[in-house]
GROMACS .gro file of C-alpha atoms in nm:
model
  285
    1MET     CA    1  -5.178   1.995  -0.286
    2MET     CA    2  -5.423   2.001   0.010
    3LEU     CA    3  -5.674   2.209  -0.199
    4CYS     CA    4  -5.667   1.954  -0.468
    5TRP     CA    5  -5.747   1.677  -0.224
    6VAL     CA    6  -6.032   1.889  -0.084
    7ILE     CA    7  -6.174   1.941  -0.442
    8LEU     CA    8  -6.169   1.583  -0.524
    9LEU     CA    9  -6.340   1.483  -0.194
   10VAL     CA   10  -6.641   1.718  -0.272
   11LEU     CA   11  -6.655   1.595  -0.641
   12THR     CA   12  -6.682   1.228  -0.513
   13LEU     CA   13  -6.953   1.307  -0.222
   14GLY     CA   14  -7.257   1.300  -0.463
   15SER     CA   15  -7.137   0.992  -0.665
   16ASN     CA   16  -7.081   0.791  -0.345
   17GLU     CA   17  -7.414   0.839  -0.177
   18ALA     CA   18  -7.552   0.505  -0.081
   19TYR     CA   19  -7.870   0.436   0.115
   20LYS     CA   20  -7.965   0.166   0.361
   21PHE     CA   21  -8.267  -0.047   0.229
   22LEU     CA   22  -8.476  -0.289   0.411
   23VAL     CA   23  -8.641  -0.538   0.174
   24HIS     CA   24  -8.935  -0.738   0.321
   25SER     CA   25  -8.960  -1.060   0.117
   26PRO     CA   26  -9.157  -1.358   0.263
   27ILE     CA   27  -9.051  -1.707   0.127
   28PHE     CA   28  -9.385  -1.794  -0.015
   29GLY     CA   29  -9.426  -1.845  -0.384
   30TYR     CA   30  -9.100  -1.842  -0.597
   31SER     CA   31  -9.229  -1.574  -0.833
   32HIS     CA   32  -9.274  -1.317  -0.558
   33THR     CA   33  -8.949  -1.408  -0.388
   34ASN     CA   34  -8.756  -1.394  -0.719
   35PHE     CA   35  -8.913  -1.062  -0.796
   36MET     CA   36  -8.808  -0.915  -0.469
   37GLY     CA   37  -8.471  -1.071  -0.473
   38VAL     CA   38  -8.394  -0.898  -0.819
   39ILE     CA   39  -8.498  -0.568  -0.685
   40ALA     CA   40  -8.242  -0.625  -0.377
   41ASP     CA   41  -7.974  -0.729  -0.597
   42THR     CA   42  -8.035  -0.446  -0.829
   43LEU     CA   43  -7.996  -0.207  -0.540
   44THR     CA   44  -7.702  -0.392  -0.409
   45GLU     CA   45  -7.539  -0.376  -0.767
   46ALA     CA   46  -7.574   0.003  -0.753
   47GLY     CA   47  -7.376   0.035  -0.443
   48HIS     CA   48  -7.652   0.059  -0.180
   49ASP     CA   49  -7.656  -0.127   0.166
   50VAL     CA   50  -7.934  -0.365   0.137
   51THR     CA   51  -8.080  -0.617   0.404
   52VAL     CA   52  -8.347  -0.874   0.309
   53LEU     CA   53  -8.580  -0.982   0.576
   54MET     CA   54  -8.739  -1.309   0.479
   55PRO     CA   55  -9.023  -1.460   0.706
   56VAL     CA   56  -9.023  -1.830   0.607
   57MET     CA   57  -9.368  -1.926   0.516
   58ASP     CA   58  -9.293  -2.223   0.297
   59GLY     CA   59  -9.019  -2.436   0.450
   60LYS     CA   60  -8.980  -2.626   0.111
   61GLN     CA   61  -8.877  -2.303  -0.043
   62GLU     CA   62  -8.643  -2.182   0.238
   63ASN     CA   63  -8.334  -2.195   0.019
   64MET     CA   64  -8.498  -2.036  -0.285
   65THR     CA   65  -8.424  -1.684  -0.181
   66GLY     CA   66  -8.417  -1.513  -0.527
   67VAL     CA   67  -8.112  -1.345  -0.405
   68LYS     CA   68  -7.770  -1.359  -0.591
   69LEU     CA   69  -7.570  -1.050  -0.491
   70THR     CA   70  -7.710  -0.932  -0.161
   71ARG     CA   71  -7.539  -1.091   0.127
   72ARG     CA   72  -7.726  -0.990   0.428
   73ILE     CA   73  -8.025  -1.209   0.463
   74ILE     CA   74  -8.236  -1.240   0.779
   75LYS     CA   75  -8.474  -1.531   0.798
   76VAL     CA   76  -8.755  -1.570   1.053
   77PRO     CA   77  -8.865  -1.923   1.124
   78PRO     CA   78  -9.237  -2.005   1.022
   79ASP     CA   79  -9.494  -1.964   1.306
   80PRO     CA   80  -9.672  -2.294   1.408
   81ARG     CA   81 -10.003  -2.184   1.286
   82VAL     CA   82  -9.828  -2.126   0.948
   83GLN     CA   83  -9.674  -2.465   0.937
   84GLU     CA   84 -10.024  -2.613   0.998
   85TRP     CA   85 -10.176  -2.419   0.721
   86MET     CA   86  -9.896  -2.505   0.491
   87LYS     CA   87  -9.970  -2.879   0.511
   88TYR     CA   88 -10.253  -2.810   0.273
   89GLU     CA   89 -10.086  -2.543   0.081
   90SER     CA   90 -10.018  -2.738  -0.235
   91VAL     CA   91 -10.397  -2.844  -0.281
   92MET     CA   92 -10.519  -2.507  -0.207
   93LEU     CA   93 -10.281  -2.317  -0.428
   94SER     CA   94 -10.314  -2.553  -0.711
   95GLU     CA   95 -10.691  -2.444  -0.747
   96VAL     CA   96 -10.587  -2.089  -0.816
   97TRP     CA   97 -10.442  -2.205  -1.141
   98THR     CA   98 -10.698  -2.461  -1.252
   99MET     CA   99 -11.038  -2.318  -1.127
  100GLN     CA  100 -11.249  -2.103  -1.343
  101THR     CA  101 -11.231  -1.737  -1.299
  102SER     CA  102 -11.425  -1.665  -0.999
  103VAL     CA  103 -11.415  -1.373  -0.723
  104PHE     CA  104 -11.586  -1.589  -0.473
  105LYS     CA  105 -11.354  -1.896  -0.528
  106LEU     CA  106 -11.056  -1.680  -0.490
  107MET     CA  107 -11.181  -1.514  -0.165
  108LYS     CA  108 -11.186  -1.844  -0.005
  109VAL     CA  109 -10.823  -1.915  -0.078
  110MET     CA  110 -10.729  -1.552  -0.002
  111GLN     CA  111 -10.883  -1.568   0.335
  112ASN     CA  112 -10.692  -1.871   0.431
  113MET     CA  113 -10.364  -1.715   0.294
  114THR     CA  114 -10.445  -1.387   0.492
  115ALA     CA  115 -10.474  -1.589   0.816
  116SER     CA  116 -10.131  -1.742   0.765
  117PHE     CA  117  -9.968  -1.414   0.691
  118VAL     CA  118 -10.121  -1.253   0.990
  119ALA     CA  119  -9.987  -1.517   1.204
  120GLN     CA  120  -9.637  -1.488   1.057
  121CYS     CA  121  -9.659  -1.108   1.088
  122GLU     CA  122  -9.724  -1.161   1.454
  123ALA     CA  123  -9.430  -1.369   1.489
  124VAL     CA  124  -9.204  -1.092   1.347
  125ILE     CA  125  -9.359  -0.801   1.524
  126ASN     CA  126  -9.353  -0.987   1.862
  127ASP     CA  127  -8.978  -1.081   1.813
  128ASP     CA  128  -8.841  -0.784   2.027
  129ARG     CA  129  -8.487  -0.882   1.982
  130LEU     CA  130  -8.507  -0.876   1.602
  131MET     CA  131  -8.734  -0.560   1.587
  132LYS     CA  132  -8.458  -0.390   1.809
  133GLN     CA  133  -8.187  -0.515   1.586
  134LEU     CA  134  -8.355  -0.364   1.284
  135ALA     CA  135  -8.432  -0.044   1.441
  136GLU     CA  136  -8.074   0.009   1.549
  137GLU     CA  137  -7.991  -0.022   1.150
  138LYS     CA  138  -8.153   0.315   1.090
  139PHE     CA  139  -8.282   0.213   0.736
  140ASP     CA  140  -8.343   0.509   0.477
  141VAL     CA  141  -8.613   0.314   0.282
  142GLY     CA  142  -8.819  -0.010   0.311
  143ILE     CA  143  -8.957  -0.228   0.038
  144SER     CA  144  -9.246  -0.456   0.043
  145GLU     CA  145  -9.498  -0.626  -0.167
  146THR     CA  146  -9.873  -0.518  -0.132
  147PHE     CA  147 -10.012  -0.860  -0.091
  148ASP     CA  148  -9.847  -0.879   0.248
  149MET     CA  149  -9.913  -0.547   0.433
  150CYS     CA  150  -9.702  -0.669   0.713
  151GLY     CA  151  -9.386  -0.531   0.565
  152LEU     CA  152  -9.527  -0.172   0.546
  153GLY     CA  153  -9.625  -0.215   0.902
  154ILE     CA  154  -9.281  -0.317   1.017
  155PHE     CA  155  -9.152  -0.012   0.844
  156GLU     CA  156  -9.369   0.212   1.027
  157ALA     CA  157  -9.275   0.046   1.348
  158LEU     CA  158  -8.918   0.102   1.282
  159LYS     CA  159  -8.986   0.459   1.171
  160ILE     CA  160  -8.823   0.414   0.840
  161PRO     CA  161  -8.886   0.745   0.672
  162SER     CA  162  -8.956   0.622   0.304
  163SER     CA  163  -9.134   0.306   0.189
  164ILE     CA  164  -9.178   0.163  -0.156
  165ALA     CA  165  -9.474  -0.067  -0.225
  166THR     CA  166  -9.436  -0.332  -0.486
  167PHE     CA  167  -9.648  -0.619  -0.661
  168SER     CA  168  -9.493  -0.900  -0.866
  169GLY     CA  169  -9.805  -0.914  -1.073
  170VAL     CA  170 -10.006  -0.649  -1.280
  171HIS     CA  171 -10.139  -0.321  -1.116
  172MET     CA  172 -10.448  -0.416  -0.893
  173ASP     CA  173 -10.764  -0.205  -0.858
  174VAL     CA  174 -10.761  -0.214  -0.470
  175VAL     CA  175 -10.403  -0.064  -0.493
  176SER     CA  176 -10.509   0.197  -0.749
  177LYS     CA  177 -10.802   0.290  -0.517
  178SER     CA  178 -10.576   0.316  -0.203
  179ILE     CA  179 -10.330   0.539  -0.348
  180GLY     CA  180 -10.580   0.782  -0.527
  181GLU     CA  181 -10.585   0.645  -0.881
  182PRO     CA  182 -10.906   0.620  -1.062
  183ILE     CA  183 -11.067   0.277  -1.139
  184ILE     CA  184 -11.252   0.291  -1.474
  185PRO     CA  185 -11.423  -0.046  -1.534
  186SER     CA  186 -11.578   0.072  -1.861
  187TYR     CA  187 -11.257   0.024  -2.033
  188VAL     CA  188 -10.977  -0.100  -1.801
  189PRO     CA  189 -11.021  -0.464  -1.719
  190GLY     CA  190 -10.975  -0.573  -1.372
  191THR     CA  191 -10.706  -0.812  -1.246
  192VAL     CA  192 -10.910  -1.141  -1.240
  193VAL     CA  193 -11.154  -1.095  -1.542
  194THR     CA  194 -11.100  -1.262  -1.874
  195THR     CA  195 -11.220  -0.967  -2.107
  196GLY     CA  196 -10.977  -0.722  -2.286
  197ASP     CA  197 -11.022  -0.350  -2.305
  198ARG     CA  198 -11.296  -0.376  -2.567
  199MET     CA  199 -11.609  -0.489  -2.383
  200ASN     CA  200 -11.966  -0.528  -2.449
  201PHE     CA  201 -12.225  -0.410  -2.200
  202ILE     CA  202 -12.254  -0.729  -2.001
  203GLU     CA  203 -11.860  -0.755  -1.985
  204ARG     CA  204 -11.824  -0.398  -1.854
  205LEU     CA  205 -12.115  -0.472  -1.578
  206THR     CA  206 -11.924  -0.778  -1.494
  207ASN     CA  207 -11.592  -0.600  -1.478
  208ALA     CA  208 -11.764  -0.319  -1.257
  209ALA     CA  209 -11.908  -0.581  -1.012
  210HIS     CA  210 -11.558  -0.742  -0.978
  211ALA     CA  211 -11.414  -0.391  -0.896
  212VAL     CA  212 -11.698  -0.338  -0.628
  213ILE     CA  213 -11.658  -0.681  -0.466
  214GLY     CA  214 -11.279  -0.649  -0.457
  215GLN     CA  215 -11.298  -0.321  -0.285
  216PHE     CA  216 -11.549  -0.458  -0.035
  217PHE     CA  217 -11.335  -0.743   0.073
  218PHE     CA  218 -10.983  -0.592   0.028
  219GLY     CA  219 -11.042  -0.218   0.048
  220SER     CA  220 -11.028  -0.191   0.412
  221THR     CA  221 -10.697  -0.400   0.441
  222PHE     CA  222 -10.528  -0.165   0.191
  223ALA     CA  223 -10.662   0.160   0.335
  224LYS     CA  224 -10.567   0.079   0.698
  225GLU     CA  225 -10.430   0.393   0.842
  226GLU     CA  226 -10.348   0.495   0.478
  227ILE     CA  227 -10.023   0.286   0.520
  228LEU     CA  228 -10.021   0.210   0.146
  229ALA     CA  229 -10.109   0.571   0.037
  230ASP     CA  230  -9.808   0.695   0.222
  231ALA     CA  231  -9.559   0.493   0.022
  232SER     CA  232  -9.343   0.703  -0.195
  233TYR     CA  233  -9.360   0.464  -0.497
  234VAL     CA  234  -9.548   0.179  -0.610
  235PHE     CA  235  -9.352  -0.067  -0.850
  236THR     CA  236  -9.567  -0.303  -1.047
  237ASN     CA  237  -9.454  -0.583  -1.262
  238SER     CA  238  -9.650  -0.456  -1.553
  239ASN     CA  239  -9.517  -0.375  -1.898
  240PRO     CA  240  -9.640  -0.047  -2.012
  241TYR     CA  241  -9.612  -0.154  -2.386
  242LEU     CA  242  -9.811  -0.469  -2.318
  243ASP     CA  243 -10.053  -0.379  -2.056
  244TYR     CA  244 -10.388  -0.219  -2.111
  245PRO     CA  245 -10.366   0.150  -2.081
  246ARG     CA  246 -10.489   0.304  -1.760
  247PRO     CA  247 -10.451   0.644  -1.583
  248MET     CA  248 -10.174   0.628  -1.330
  249LEU     CA  249  -9.994   0.864  -1.084
  250HIS     CA  250  -9.633   0.936  -1.137
  251LYS     CA  251  -9.563   0.749  -0.811
  252THR     CA  252  -9.669   0.427  -1.005
  253VAL     CA  253  -9.358   0.293  -1.171
  254PRO     CA  254  -9.409  -0.024  -1.399
  255ILE     CA  255  -9.085  -0.243  -1.397
  256GLY     CA  256  -9.217  -0.524  -1.600
  257GLY     CA  257  -8.940  -0.752  -1.722
  258ILE     CA  258  -8.695  -0.682  -1.448
  259THR     CA  259  -8.657  -1.053  -1.365
  260VAL     CA  260  -8.606  -1.139  -1.739
  261HIS     CA  261  -8.236  -1.203  -1.790
  262ILE     CA  262  -8.117  -1.155  -2.152
  263ASP     CA  263  -7.767  -1.264  -2.245
  264PRO     CA  264  -7.632  -1.003  -2.494
  265LYS     CA  265  -7.379  -1.255  -2.623
  266LYS     CA  266  -7.661  -1.487  -2.759
  267ASN     CA  267  -7.784  -1.457  -3.110
  268ILE     CA  268  -8.141  -1.339  -3.161
  269LEU     CA  269  -8.376  -1.642  -3.249
  270PRO     CA  270  -8.427  -1.699  -3.629
  271LYS     CA  271  -8.804  -1.664  -3.598
  272VAL     CA  272  -8.753  -1.317  -3.418
  273ARG     CA  273  -8.480  -1.205  -3.676
  274ASN     CA  274  -8.716  -1.291  -3.971
  275LEU     CA  275  -9.000  -1.109  -3.812
  276VAL     CA  276  -8.794  -0.782  -3.754
  277ASN     CA  277  -8.635  -0.811  -4.095
  278SER     CA  278  -8.976  -0.858  -4.272
  279ARG     CA  279  -9.085  -0.511  -4.142
  280GLU     CA  280  -9.015  -0.192  -4.310
  281PHE     CA  281  -8.998  -0.004  -3.974
  282PHE     CA  282  -8.903  -0.137  -3.629
  283LEU     CA  283  -8.914   0.076  -3.311
  284SER     CA  284  -8.697  -0.047  -3.008
  285ARG     CA  285  -8.663   0.100  -2.675
   0.00000   0.00000   0.00000
C-alpha cells in the first residue's frame, strides 16, 4: 500500500510544478495594462503563483488593472513628478494618434514620457520596504514590457534568475537590434512608417533613415548593460499570419490576439460564414 502512495506521489510531481512570476505592469494606457493583465491571468489559470506589481502612472485608470483572475496585486502610488506631468497627458498623448507620421514629433512625446517613467521607477527602486518584500518572495521569473525598462531593472535588483520582455505592439527595430536580430529596412517596414513590404527606392531610403534615427535615440536605452538581451524570451503582440515576414530568433514569440476573447457559444457572423463557404479550400489553425 505504501509503495502505491510513493508511486502516485512521484507521478504527480511533474504535473504540479508551478513557478512564481512577478509581472511588472505600470498603470498607463489601458491597451498596455490589459495586455499584461491577460498574460498574468493566463499564468494564474495554468496554476502558477503570480504577483502583479503596478506602479500607478495615471490615477484616472487606477482601477483598470486588466486583471481578472490574479489576486495578488501590489500598487505603487504615483510620484509627485509623474502627477505633474499627467496633468498634460491627455493633450500630449492625443497628438500621437492624430499627428502626421514623424519620428521627430514622436521623439518629443517620448522624451516627456521617458522622464515620467524614470521618476516613477526611482519611486519604486527607492522604496526599501517594497523591494525587501519582493526580494523575500524569491520569484522564478519576471515579466515586463520593453517600453518601460524599469521592470527589467527591478528584476535584476531582485536577482530574479529569468526574465521575459514583452511589448503590446508589433516587434520594434530597436528591440530586434538589442537582442541580436537583423534589421532589414529594404523589405521590412519599420514601426512608425506608412509603407508596406513592397517599397520603391525612396521609401526604402526613408525606412532605413527611420531605423537609424530610432537606433540613435533609443538604442542606448535598450542596450544598457545588455539587460534586454539577457531576457529569456521576447513576447510581441504580433500575429505571424498578418504581420510582415522578418527574420526572428527563436526567443522571439509572437502572441498576437492573446487579448481577444472569443465566445465559442456564439455563432459565426453571416458575412464570415458566407466568405468561408464561398471558398473551395479553407485553412484554419
